[in-house]
Short mmCIF file of C-alpha atoms and ligand atoms in Angstrom, two decimals:
data_model
loop_
_atom_site.label_atom_id
_atom_site.label_comp_id
_atom_site.label_asym_id
_atom_site.label_seq_id
_atom_site.Cartn_x
_atom_site.Cartn_y
_atom_site.Cartn_z
CA MET V 1 10.29 -10.82 -10.46
CA SER V 2 13.21 -13.17 -9.99
CA SER V 3 14.94 -13.43 -6.66
CA THR V 4 17.46 -15.86 -5.24
CA LEU V 5 15.34 -16.01 -2.10
CA ASP V 6 12.48 -17.52 -4.03
CA ILE V 7 14.28 -20.85 -4.06
CA VAL V 8 12.58 -21.71 -0.76
CA SER V 9 9.16 -21.47 -2.34
CA ASP V 10 9.96 -22.74 -5.80
CA THR V 11 7.84 -25.85 -5.50
CA GLU V 12 4.61 -23.99 -4.82
CA THR V 13 5.43 -21.21 -7.27
CA VAL V 14 6.29 -23.55 -10.13
CA ALA V 15 3.38 -25.84 -9.35
CA ASN V 16 1.00 -22.93 -9.61
CA ALA V 17 2.62 -21.24 -12.55
CA ALA V 18 2.81 -24.48 -14.54
CA GLY V 19 0.34 -24.47 -17.37
CA GLU V 20 -0.33 -20.72 -17.08
CA THR V 21 0.30 -18.82 -20.25
CA SER V 22 2.87 -16.05 -19.97
CA ARG V 23 0.53 -13.59 -21.67
CA GLN V 24 -2.95 -12.82 -20.46
CA PRO V 25 -5.87 -12.28 -22.84
CA GLU V 26 -6.53 -8.84 -21.44
CA THR V 27 -5.17 -5.33 -21.67
CA CYS V 28 -3.33 -3.17 -19.14
CA ARG V 29 -5.61 -1.43 -16.65
CA ILE V 30 -3.36 1.61 -16.65
CA CYS V 31 -2.21 2.23 -20.23
CA GLY V 32 -4.35 -0.18 -22.22
CA GLY V 33 -1.26 -1.96 -23.56
CA GLY V 34 -1.66 -5.58 -24.61
CA GLN V 35 1.75 -6.99 -23.68
CA LEU V 36 1.19 -8.48 -20.23
CA VAL V 37 3.52 -11.00 -18.61
CA ASP V 38 3.42 -13.09 -15.45
CA LEU V 39 5.52 -11.44 -12.76
CA LEU V 40 5.28 -13.93 -9.91
CA ALA V 41 3.01 -16.30 -8.03
CA ALA V 42 2.89 -16.34 -4.23
CA PRO V 43 0.56 -17.27 -1.36
CA ASP V 44 -0.78 -15.17 1.52
CA ARG V 45 2.37 -15.38 3.67
CA PHE V 46 0.90 -13.18 6.40
CA HIS V 47 -1.57 -15.93 7.33
CA LEU V 48 0.69 -18.72 5.97
CA ARG V 49 -2.05 -19.98 3.68
CA LYS V 50 -1.41 -22.21 0.68
CA GLN V 51 -3.60 -20.79 -2.08
CA MET V 52 -1.47 -19.15 -4.75
CA TYR V 53 -2.06 -15.76 -6.36
CA ARG V 54 -0.57 -14.49 -9.58
CA LEU V 55 0.65 -11.00 -10.38
CA VAL V 56 0.84 -9.76 -13.97
CA ARG V 57 2.89 -6.86 -15.24
CA CYS V 58 2.38 -4.55 -18.22
CA HIS V 59 5.46 -4.41 -20.41
CA SER V 60 4.69 -0.85 -21.53
CA CYS V 61 3.96 1.10 -18.33
CA GLY V 62 5.19 -1.30 -15.62
CA GLY V 63 1.76 -1.52 -13.97
CA VAL V 64 1.31 -4.66 -11.84
CA TRP V 65 -1.90 -6.18 -10.50
CA LEU V 66 -3.39 -9.30 -9.07
CA ALA V 67 -4.82 -11.56 -11.78
CA SER V 68 -8.12 -13.21 -10.81
CA ALA V 69 -8.53 -11.18 -7.63
CA PRO V 70 -10.98 -12.59 -5.06
CA GLN V 71 -14.51 -11.21 -5.40
CA PRO V 72 -15.40 -8.39 -2.98
CA GLU V 73 -17.78 -10.72 -1.10
CA GLU V 74 -14.92 -13.20 -0.53
CA MET V 75 -12.56 -10.55 0.81
CA GLY V 76 -13.85 -10.90 4.37
CA ARG V 77 -11.85 -14.09 4.84
CA HIS V 78 -8.64 -12.32 3.79
CA TYR V 79 -9.17 -9.31 6.08
CA THR V 80 -9.16 -11.38 9.25
CA GLU V 81 -9.44 -10.22 12.84
CA ASP V 82 -5.69 -10.89 13.12
CA TYR V 83 -5.08 -8.59 10.16
CA HIS V 84 -7.14 -5.77 11.69
CA LYS V 85 -5.38 -6.30 15.03
CA ALA V 86 -2.00 -5.98 13.29
CA ILE V 87 -3.09 -2.71 11.67
CA VAL V 88 -4.29 -1.33 15.01
CA THR V 89 -1.06 -2.43 16.76
CA ALA V 90 1.04 -0.78 14.05
CA GLY V 91 -0.91 2.43 14.61
CA GLU V 92 -0.55 2.40 18.38
CA GLY V 93 1.55 4.96 20.19
CA SER V 94 1.60 8.67 19.64
CA ALA V 95 -0.26 9.70 16.48
CA ALA V 96 1.62 13.01 16.52
CA ARG V 97 4.94 11.17 16.35
CA ARG V 98 3.77 8.61 13.83
CA TRP V 99 2.43 11.19 11.38
CA LYS V 100 4.84 14.06 11.99
CA ASP V 101 6.59 13.77 8.61
CA GLN V 102 3.27 13.69 6.76
CA VAL V 103 1.91 16.70 8.68
CA LYS V 104 5.13 18.59 7.94
CA LEU V 105 4.93 17.77 4.23
CA ILE V 106 1.31 18.96 4.00
CA SER V 107 2.20 22.23 5.77
CA HIS V 108 4.76 22.82 3.05
CA TYR V 109 1.94 23.06 0.47
CA LYS V 110 -1.21 23.99 2.42
CA THR V 111 -1.71 25.59 5.81
CA GLY V 112 -5.45 25.12 6.18
CA GLY V 113 -8.77 24.36 4.49
CA ALA V 114 -10.72 21.16 3.99
CA ILE V 115 -8.86 17.85 4.15
CA LEU V 116 -10.19 14.40 3.25
CA ASP V 117 -8.40 11.25 4.41
CA LEU V 118 -9.35 8.41 2.09
CA GLY V 119 -9.27 5.21 4.17
CA CYS V 120 -9.09 7.13 7.44
CA SER V 121 -9.43 4.04 9.68
CA SER V 122 -10.06 5.14 13.29
CA GLY V 123 -8.79 8.66 12.58
CA GLY V 124 -5.13 8.41 13.67
CA PHE V 125 -3.87 10.74 10.96
CA LEU V 126 -6.89 13.11 11.06
CA SER V 127 -6.41 13.54 14.83
CA THR V 128 -3.05 15.19 14.10
CA MET V 129 -4.77 17.78 11.86
CA ARG V 130 -7.30 18.90 14.48
CA GLY V 131 -7.44 22.63 15.05
CA SER V 132 -9.12 25.71 13.69
CA ALA V 133 -7.16 25.67 10.40
CA TRP V 134 -8.67 22.45 9.04
CA GLU V 135 -12.12 21.01 8.36
CA LEU V 136 -11.76 17.23 8.66
CA TYR V 137 -13.37 14.57 6.45
CA GLY V 138 -12.78 10.86 6.07
CA ILE V 139 -13.84 7.79 4.11
CA GLU V 140 -13.87 4.43 5.86
CA MET V 141 -15.30 1.04 4.93
CA GLU V 142 -16.40 -0.04 8.42
CA GLU V 143 -19.08 1.75 10.42
CA SER V 144 -17.62 0.96 13.88
CA THR V 145 -14.16 2.17 12.82
CA ALA V 146 -15.67 5.30 11.24
CA GLU V 147 -17.55 5.98 14.47
CA ARG V 148 -14.25 5.87 16.40
CA ALA V 149 -12.79 8.37 13.89
CA ARG V 150 -15.79 10.68 14.34
CA ALA V 151 -15.57 10.42 18.13
CA THR V 152 -11.85 11.13 18.35
CA THR V 153 -11.49 13.77 15.63
CA GLY V 154 -14.91 15.33 15.07
CA ALA V 155 -14.46 14.58 11.36
CA GLU V 156 -17.35 13.97 8.99
CA VAL V 157 -16.79 10.37 7.86
CA PHE V 158 -18.45 8.69 4.88
CA VAL V 159 -18.85 4.93 5.30
CA GLY V 160 -18.51 2.79 2.19
CA ASP V 161 -16.72 2.57 -1.13
CA ALA V 162 -14.83 5.78 -1.98
CA VAL V 163 -16.27 5.78 -5.51
CA GLU V 164 -19.75 6.16 -4.01
CA ALA V 165 -18.94 8.97 -1.57
CA SER V 166 -21.19 11.96 -2.19
CA PHE V 167 -18.75 14.84 -1.69
CA LEU V 168 -19.31 17.79 -3.99
CA PRO V 169 -16.80 18.64 -6.73
CA ALA V 170 -14.02 21.08 -5.74
CA SER V 171 -14.58 20.49 -2.00
CA PHE V 172 -11.06 19.79 -0.74
CA ASP V 173 -7.72 21.53 -0.48
CA VAL V 174 -5.98 18.26 0.39
CA VAL V 175 -6.88 14.59 -0.13
CA THR V 176 -4.65 12.05 1.62
CA CYS V 177 -4.52 8.32 1.00
CA PHE V 178 -2.03 6.37 3.10
CA ASP V 179 -1.53 2.68 2.22
CA VAL V 180 -5.01 2.38 0.73
CA LEU V 181 -4.81 2.73 -3.06
CA GLU V 182 -3.25 -0.73 -3.42
CA HIS V 183 -6.34 -2.25 -1.72
CA VAL V 184 -9.05 -0.79 -3.97
CA TYR V 185 -10.60 -2.63 -6.92
CA SER V 186 -10.52 0.31 -9.29
CA PRO V 187 -7.80 2.83 -8.46
CA ARG V 188 -8.52 4.65 -11.71
CA GLN V 189 -12.13 5.31 -10.70
CA VAL V 190 -11.12 6.37 -7.19
CA LEU V 191 -8.45 8.75 -8.51
CA THR V 192 -10.94 10.20 -10.99
CA ARG V 193 -13.23 11.02 -8.05
CA VAL V 194 -10.29 12.49 -6.11
CA LEU V 195 -9.47 14.84 -8.99
CA GLU V 196 -13.11 15.89 -9.09
CA TRP V 197 -13.23 16.50 -5.31
CA LEU V 198 -10.07 18.60 -5.23
CA LYS V 199 -10.27 22.36 -5.53
CA PRO V 200 -8.15 23.80 -8.36
CA GLY V 201 -4.59 23.87 -6.98
CA GLY V 202 -5.51 21.25 -4.34
CA ILE V 203 -3.11 18.40 -3.63
CA PHE V 204 -3.39 14.63 -3.48
CA TYR V 205 -0.86 13.10 -1.09
CA ALA V 206 -0.50 9.31 -1.06
CA MET V 207 1.75 6.54 0.17
CA MET V 208 1.86 2.94 -1.10
CA PRO V 209 4.35 0.07 -1.57
CA ASN V 210 6.81 0.35 -4.47
CA ILE V 211 6.86 -2.85 -6.55
CA ASP V 212 10.03 -1.65 -8.31
CA SER V 213 11.96 -1.19 -5.05
CA TRP V 214 15.23 -2.97 -4.33
CA GLU V 215 13.58 -4.84 -1.46
CA ALA V 216 10.78 -6.08 -3.74
CA ARG V 217 13.33 -7.30 -6.27
CA PHE V 218 15.54 -8.91 -3.65
CA PHE V 219 12.85 -10.71 -1.66
CA GLY V 220 10.68 -11.63 -4.67
CA THR V 221 7.66 -13.65 -3.58
CA HIS V 222 8.70 -13.13 0.07
CA TRP V 223 8.45 -9.35 -0.08
CA PHE V 224 6.23 -8.05 2.71
CA GLY V 225 4.75 -5.35 0.47
CA LEU V 226 2.99 -7.94 -1.73
CA GLU V 227 0.30 -8.61 0.93
CA LEU V 228 -1.55 -11.05 -1.30
CA PRO V 229 -4.43 -11.12 -1.96
CA ARG V 230 -5.29 -7.89 -0.10
CA HIS V 231 -3.09 -5.71 -2.33
CA LEU V 232 -4.82 -5.73 -5.71
CA SER V 233 -2.63 -3.17 -7.50
CA HIS V 234 1.13 -2.70 -7.18
CA PHE V 235 2.49 0.66 -8.24
CA SER V 236 5.94 1.89 -9.19
CA PRO V 237 7.06 5.47 -9.81
CA ARG V 238 6.71 4.84 -13.55
CA SER V 239 3.24 3.28 -13.58
CA LEU V 240 1.83 5.74 -11.04
CA ARG V 241 3.18 8.73 -12.98
CA TYR V 242 1.63 7.34 -16.14
CA LEU V 243 -1.79 6.90 -14.52
CA MET V 244 -1.86 10.22 -12.68
CA THR V 245 -0.70 12.25 -15.67
CA GLU V 246 -3.21 10.51 -17.91
CA LEU V 247 -6.03 11.34 -15.48
CA GLY V 248 -5.04 15.00 -15.53
CA PHE V 249 -3.00 15.44 -12.32
CA GLU V 250 0.23 17.44 -12.24
CA GLU V 251 3.23 15.88 -10.55
CA VAL V 252 4.56 17.74 -7.52
CA CYS V 253 6.87 15.11 -6.04
CA VAL V 254 7.48 11.36 -6.23
CA LYS V 255 9.97 9.95 -3.74
CA THR V 256 10.74 6.86 -1.69
CA PRO V 257 11.34 7.65 2.00
CA PRO V 258 14.01 5.74 3.99
CA VAL V 259 11.76 3.03 5.45
CA SER V 260 12.22 -0.74 5.36
CA TYR V 261 10.02 -3.86 5.32
CA MET V 262 13.16 -6.00 5.44
CA GLU V 263 12.52 -7.47 8.87
CA ARG V 264 9.01 -8.63 7.92
CA SER V 265 10.20 -10.01 4.57
CA ALA V 266 13.09 -11.84 6.26
CA GLY V 267 10.47 -13.32 8.62
CA TYR V 268 8.63 -14.73 5.58
CA VAL V 269 11.87 -16.28 4.28
CA CYS V 270 12.47 -17.89 7.70
CA SER V 271 8.91 -19.27 7.77
CA SER V 272 9.36 -20.80 4.30
CA LEU V 273 12.65 -22.40 5.35
CA LEU V 274 11.10 -23.81 8.52
CA GLU V 275 8.20 -25.25 6.51
CA LYS V 276 10.67 -26.87 4.11
CA LEU V 277 12.36 -28.47 7.12
CA GLY V 278 9.06 -29.89 8.33
CA PHE V 279 8.30 -27.38 11.09
CA SER V 280 5.06 -25.42 11.53
CA PRO V 281 6.11 -21.79 11.92
CA THR V 282 3.76 -19.27 13.53
CA PRO V 283 2.31 -16.86 10.94
CA GLN V 284 3.05 -13.15 11.33
CA ALA V 285 -0.71 -12.75 11.69
CA LYS V 286 -0.27 -14.17 15.21
CA PRO V 287 2.67 -12.25 16.64
CA GLN V 288 4.50 -13.77 19.58
CA LEU V 289 6.66 -12.09 22.17
CA ALA V 290 10.29 -12.31 21.05
CA SER V 291 12.92 -13.72 23.42
CA LEU V 292 15.70 -11.38 24.57
CA PRO V 293 18.43 -12.85 22.27
CA LEU V 294 16.06 -12.55 19.30
CA LYS V 295 15.28 -8.96 20.25
CA VAL V 296 19.03 -8.17 20.33
CA VAL V 297 19.60 -9.79 16.92
CA ARG V 298 16.65 -7.89 15.45
CA ARG V 299 17.84 -4.60 16.88
CA GLY V 300 21.34 -5.20 15.46
CA LEU V 301 19.95 -6.03 12.01
CA ARG V 302 17.71 -2.99 12.14
CA VAL V 303 20.52 -0.58 13.01
CA PHE V 304 23.40 -2.04 10.99
CA VAL V 305 21.67 -3.57 7.95
CA ALA V 306 18.11 -2.35 7.39
CA ALA V 307 18.62 1.33 8.25
CA PRO V 308 21.74 1.97 6.08
CA PHE V 309 20.17 -0.05 3.23
CA ALA V 310 16.93 1.95 3.58
CA ARG V 311 18.82 5.26 3.37
CA LEU V 312 20.75 4.13 0.29
CA ALA V 313 17.61 2.80 -1.44
CA SER V 314 15.74 5.99 -0.62
CA PHE V 315 18.57 8.08 -2.06
CA ALA V 316 18.46 5.99 -5.25
CA GLY V 317 14.67 6.36 -5.49
CA ALA V 318 14.27 2.61 -4.96
CA GLY V 319 12.84 2.44 -1.41
CA PRO V 320 9.97 0.04 -0.64
CA SER V 321 7.40 2.77 -0.06
CA LEU V 322 6.25 5.43 -2.52
CA GLU V 323 5.41 8.88 -1.18
CA VAL V 324 3.80 11.07 -3.81
CA VAL V 325 2.16 14.46 -4.14
CA PHE V 326 0.12 15.35 -7.23
CA ARG V 327 -1.82 18.51 -7.81
CA LYS V 328 -5.01 19.51 -9.58
CA ALA V 329 -4.04 22.26 -12.01
CA PRO V 330 -4.80 25.70 -10.49
CA GLY V 331 -7.02 26.47 -13.47
CA GLY V 332 -8.84 23.11 -13.26
CA PRO V 333 -8.02 19.82 -15.00
CA GLN V 334 -6.41 20.15 -18.39
CA ARG V 335 -8.53 17.41 -19.89
ZN1 LIG O 401 0.41 -0.57 -19.05
#
């Protein structure tokens, strides 16, 4: 992915990419195609670490993933306490307000039944579905977080890898998966389980970053949605459609809502510039209180730049976040 903004990190990118072949001796994890090319190389900008990671892209289906991903046992050092704190902070405030669009969308397709939130964290989303109409279920990697979800929502929460969850086939009317699929090692396996768990006519509702978005193209290696090396797969409308259809799902809707990661990405560009000038910027992993002038500038950029751009990108289907609904065929999977 080429971007004019990548000039600030060219040294590290080129240094890492030098000597790498442009084609990998492997096949696409989505379509099996053999024409893979290097897309970009970038470090973990959230923690401002130096180690470089390489993304490869399939020429046929547009699928993108992290080449040489860290082993699962090494991942602990990439999911730091700061990272978890940032996730919790982002989820603070009223869950009803935060998830109102998602709840509304679900009600458009289903008004009750059994719902499973894959990667339910401490139950923020599930708490908004409480009530007599829904039986709540979750999957969460961490026992203490799962316990919080159980305590606040009454949901039955499986702890561990989604692929190993022991739910019975045709158990759920709805399976949700918000900003999780890009973190899993084998999305294909997880989605295969999801299809199995859904009742005929049940829906799978997911959100994830869009690697083909305008923001991703503009910010290049500084795009916030890259989240290297925690994001292992990077989907686009094209690659996700390919995968889901191949697995046997039916497309209901694929859209990009009017959201923006621009402020975070611009922060990464600023950090790179400061580093080039010899300063030691504070990583976004350790947020600091902004001064009043900075708050005013941010607010102005949000209202007059990011918001109109987000609406335009969303309208063009090129927003930075993918929001998708797929369905299990009412008569069962077709294959
Ligand atoms: Zn492919």
